[in-house]
Structure formats: structure tokens, C-alpha cells
PDB file of C-alpha atoms in Angstrom:
ATOM      1  CA  MET A   9      -0.327   0.018   0.228  1.00  0.00           C
ATOM      2  CA  LEU A  10       0.972   3.643  -0.837  1.00  0.00           C
ATOM      3  CA  ASN A  11       1.982   6.154   1.765  1.00  0.00           C
ATOM      4  CA  GLN A  12      -0.884   8.451   0.476  1.00  0.00           C
ATOM      5  CA  PRO A  13      -2.368  10.785   3.194  1.00  0.00           C
ATOM      6  CA  SER A  14      -6.126   9.861   4.100  1.00  0.00           C
ATOM      7  CA  PRO A  15      -8.439  13.008   3.674  1.00  0.00           C
ATOM      8  CA  LEU A  16      -8.236  13.372   7.247  1.00  0.00           C
ATOM      9  CA  ASP A  17      -4.399  13.627   7.021  1.00  0.00           C
ATOM     10  CA  LEU A  18      -4.954  16.613   4.642  1.00  0.00           C
ATOM     11  CA  THR A  19      -7.679  18.575   6.594  1.00  0.00           C
ATOM     12  CA  PHE A  20      -5.951  18.943   9.680  1.00  0.00           C
ATOM     13  CA  GLN A  21      -2.904  19.492   7.309  1.00  0.00           C
ATOM     14  CA  ALA A  22      -4.575  22.273   5.701  1.00  0.00           C
ATOM     15  CA  LEU A  23      -6.116  23.430   8.969  1.00  0.00           C
ATOM     16  CA  ALA A  24      -2.639  23.306  10.919  1.00  0.00           C
ATOM     17  CA  ASP A  25      -1.906  27.020   9.245  1.00  0.00           C
ATOM     18  CA  PRO A  26      -3.826  29.782  10.300  1.00  0.00           C
ATOM     19  CA  THR A  27      -4.234  31.649   7.162  1.00  0.00           C
ATOM     20  CA  ARG A  28      -6.369  28.690   5.666  1.00  0.00           C
ATOM     21  CA  ARG A  29      -7.950  28.809   8.923  1.00  0.00           C
ATOM     22  CA  ALA A  30      -8.916  32.467   8.420  1.00  0.00           C
ATOM     23  CA  LEU A  31     -10.233  31.220   5.347  1.00  0.00           C
ATOM     24  CA  VAL A  32     -12.267  28.578   6.256  1.00  0.00           C
ATOM     25  CA  GLU A  33     -13.691  30.811   9.025  1.00  0.00           C
ATOM     26  CA  ARG A  34     -14.678  33.797   6.550  1.00  0.00           C
ATOM     27  CA  LEU A  35     -16.260  30.803   4.494  1.00  0.00           C
ATOM     28  CA  VAL A  36     -17.907  29.300   6.811  1.00  0.00           C
ATOM     29  CA  ARG A  37     -20.474  32.524   6.114  1.00  0.00           C
ATOM     30  CA  GLY A  38     -20.629  31.758   2.735  1.00  0.00           C
ATOM     31  CA  PRO A  39     -19.312  32.174  -0.528  1.00  0.00           C
ATOM     32  CA  ALA A  40     -16.704  34.491  -1.494  1.00  0.00           C
ATOM     33  CA  SER A  41     -14.724  35.127  -4.825  1.00  0.00           C
ATOM     34  CA  VAL A  42     -10.694  34.790  -4.482  1.00  0.00           C
ATOM     35  CA  SER A  43     -10.110  38.547  -4.280  1.00  0.00           C
ATOM     36  CA  GLU A  44     -12.685  39.205  -1.413  1.00  0.00           C
ATOM     37  CA  LEU A  45     -11.016  36.513   0.320  1.00  0.00           C
ATOM     38  CA  ALA A  46      -7.366  38.147  -0.395  1.00  0.00           C
ATOM     39  CA  GLN A  47      -8.517  41.347   0.637  1.00  0.00           C
ATOM     40  CA  PRO A  48      -8.272  41.428   4.215  1.00  0.00           C
ATOM     41  CA  LEU A  49      -4.875  39.482   4.220  1.00  0.00           C
ATOM     42  CA  GLN A  50      -1.503  40.664   3.992  1.00  0.00           C
ATOM     43  CA  MET A  51      -0.106  38.625   1.053  1.00  0.00           C
ATOM     44  CA  SER A  52       0.140  38.974  -2.408  1.00  0.00           C
ATOM     45  CA  LEU A  53      -2.793  37.115  -4.601  1.00  0.00           C
ATOM     46  CA  PRO A  54      -0.738  34.292  -5.666  1.00  0.00           C
ATOM     47  CA  ALA A  55      -0.244  33.279  -2.306  1.00  0.00           C
ATOM     48  CA  VAL A  56      -3.584  33.734  -1.155  1.00  0.00           C
ATOM     49  CA  MET A  57      -4.191  31.252  -3.969  1.00  0.00           C
ATOM     50  CA  GLN A  58      -2.104  28.416  -3.117  1.00  0.00           C
ATOM     51  CA  HIS A  59      -3.656  28.925   0.312  1.00  0.00           C
ATOM     52  CA  LEU A  60      -6.575  28.080  -1.323  1.00  0.00           C
ATOM     53  CA  ALA A  61      -4.896  25.533  -3.633  1.00  0.00           C
ATOM     54  CA  MET A  62      -4.495  23.693  -0.323  1.00  0.00           C
ATOM     55  CA  LEU A  63      -7.569  23.675   0.985  1.00  0.00           C
ATOM     56  CA  GLU A  64      -9.454  22.735  -2.348  1.00  0.00           C
ATOM     57  CA  SER A  65      -6.665  19.612  -2.430  1.00  0.00           C
ATOM     58  CA  SER A  66      -8.058  18.785   0.927  1.00  0.00           C
ATOM     59  CA  GLY A  67     -11.669  18.651   0.193  1.00  0.00           C
ATOM     60  CA  LEU A  68     -12.414  21.459   2.692  1.00  0.00           C
ATOM     61  CA  VAL A  69     -13.245  24.289  -0.124  1.00  0.00           C
ATOM     62  CA  ARG A  70     -14.658  23.970  -3.638  1.00  0.00           C
ATOM     63  CA  SER A  71     -14.519  26.483  -6.529  1.00  0.00           C
ATOM     64  CA  GLU A  72     -15.925  26.984  -9.554  1.00  0.00           C
ATOM     65  CA  LYS A  73     -14.619  29.616 -12.123  1.00  0.00           C
ATOM     66  CA  VAL A  74     -17.831  32.049 -14.177  1.00  0.00           C
ATOM     67  CA  GLY A  75     -16.077  34.505 -16.160  1.00  0.00           C
ATOM     68  CA  ARG A  76     -13.245  35.718 -14.822  1.00  0.00           C
ATOM     69  CA  VAL A  77     -14.214  35.309 -10.921  1.00  0.00           C
ATOM     70  CA  ARG A  78     -13.528  32.486  -9.022  1.00  0.00           C
ATOM     71  CA  THR A  79     -15.819  31.710  -5.943  1.00  0.00           C
ATOM     72  CA  CYS A  80     -14.960  29.445  -3.425  1.00  0.00           C
ATOM     73  CA  ARG A  81     -17.450  27.846  -1.257  1.00  0.00           C
ATOM     74  CA  ILE A  82     -16.646  25.233   2.128  1.00  0.00           C
ATOM     75  CA  ASP A  83     -17.180  21.768   1.999  1.00  0.00           C
ATOM     76  CA  ALA A  84     -19.320  21.341   5.150  1.00  0.00           C
ATOM     77  CA  ALA A  85     -18.991  17.610   4.384  1.00  0.00           C
ATOM     78  CA  GLN A  86     -15.178  17.057   5.136  1.00  0.00           C
ATOM     79  CA  LEU A  87     -15.082  19.603   7.929  1.00  0.00           C
ATOM     80  CA  SER A  88     -17.902  17.117   9.689  1.00  0.00           C
ATOM     81  CA  LEU A  89     -15.327  14.580   9.001  1.00  0.00           C
ATOM     82  CA  ALA A  90     -12.934  16.057  11.142  1.00  0.00           C
ATOM     83  CA  GLU A  91     -15.599  17.181  13.854  1.00  0.00           C
ATOM     84  CA  GLN A  92     -16.426  13.535  13.776  1.00  0.00           C
ATOM     85  CA  TRP A  93     -12.871  12.141  14.995  1.00  0.00           C
ATOM     86  CA  ILE A  94     -12.424  14.991  17.835  1.00  0.00           C
ATOM     87  CA  ASN A  95     -15.936  14.211  19.086  1.00  0.00           C
ATOM     88  CA  GLN A  96     -14.598  10.462  19.222  1.00  0.00           C
ATOM     89  CA  ARG A  97     -11.474  11.679  21.099  1.00  0.00           C
ATOM     90  CA  ARG A  98     -13.473  14.024  23.316  1.00  0.00           C
ATOM     91  CA  MET A  99     -15.996  10.933  24.163  1.00  0.00           C
ATOM     92  CA  GLU A 100     -12.665   8.323  24.734  1.00  0.00           C
ATOM     93  CA  TRP A 101     -11.385  10.750  27.148  1.00  0.00           C
ATOM     94  CA  VAL A 102     -14.488  11.273  28.896  1.00  0.00           C
ATOM     95  CA  SER A 103     -14.718   7.941  29.544  1.00  0.00           C
ATOM     96  CA  ARG A 104     -11.560   7.439  30.736  1.00  0.00           C
ATOM     97  CA  LEU A 105     -12.153  10.278  32.985  1.00  0.00           C
ATOM     98  CA  ASP A 106     -15.368   8.641  34.644  1.00  0.00           C
ATOM     99  CA  ARG A 107     -13.839   5.663  35.307  1.00  0.00           C
ATOM    100  CA  LEU A 108     -11.040   7.375  37.065  1.00  0.00           C
ATOM    101  CA  GLY A 109     -13.477   9.317  39.277  1.00  0.00           C
ATOM    102  CA  GLN A 110     -15.429   6.221  39.823  1.00  0.00           C
ATOM    103  CA  TYR A 111     -11.925   4.681  40.790  1.00  0.00           C
ATOM    104  CA  LEU A 112     -11.029   7.057  42.766  1.00  0.00           C
ATOM    105  CA  GLU A 113     -14.307   6.848  45.016  1.00  0.00           C
ATOM    106  CA  THR A 114     -13.698   3.307  45.853  1.00  0.00           C
ATOM    107  CA  LEU A 115     -10.372   4.020  46.846  1.00  0.00           C
ATOM    108  CA  LYS A 116     -12.194   6.866  49.031  1.00  0.00           C
ATOM    109  CA  ASP A 117     -14.268   4.725  50.423  1.00  0.00           C
ATOM    110  CA  GLU A 118     -12.348   1.927  51.131  1.00  0.00           C
ATOM    111  CA  ASP A 119     -10.062   4.489  53.221  1.00  0.00           C
ATOM    112  CA  GLY A 120     -13.338   5.494  55.215  1.00  0.00           C
ATOM    113  CA  GLU A 121     -14.611   1.979  56.290  1.00  0.00           C
ATOM    114  CA  GLU A 122     -10.994   1.409  57.718  1.00  0.00           C
ATOM    115  CA  SER A 123     -10.837   4.727  59.694  1.00  0.00           C
TER     116      SER A 123
END
């Protein structure tokens, strides 16, 4: 099997950069043209395009070109995969902490009986 990154790996790699997270945050509010997305950023349009290309390759963003305008939109399904992965980890840790709490209660009860 080749060492191809999974869609989840690509999603987290894309979200690791603060500029790409800012682009995602903007696109969550609705579709936007590349020039709209670039406007608040302190970087060149080609640099913004590179960030958008990474977001597209991860599946987080989709774009279409009509005439001379490229419009980008978020792909909520890909964000949902990352959310599910994070929630599964959180549930595992909550379960572990609950079991630890129960164990500590049994120790506390045992100490109380001996006194």
C-alpha cells in the first residue's frame, strides 16, 4: 500500500495554518470570490491562491470559475469528518476520566471504612 495521506490527514494539514483557518472561517459565513478572500490578508493574490489550492486538495473548499471570477465555498462534509474524529477522541477521554473518578471514589470509600 502506498503512503497516501488520508482525507482526514489532509484536512488537519490544511487547518494547521492560521491563514487557511482564517479563509475557512470566512467561507463558513458563505461563498466568496478569491479577491474578497484576499482583501483582508496581508499577502499577494498568488499566495492566497496557494492556500486555497491546499484547502481544495484537502476537500475543505470547492471553487468554480465563472468568467474571470473564481468563487469558493466551504464543503461542510469534510469539516464534519474532522468534527467526528475530534468528538470520538473527546468521548474516549470523558469515558476514561469517568472511570478514573469511579476508581478514586472506591479508594476513598475503602479509606473511610478502615478509619
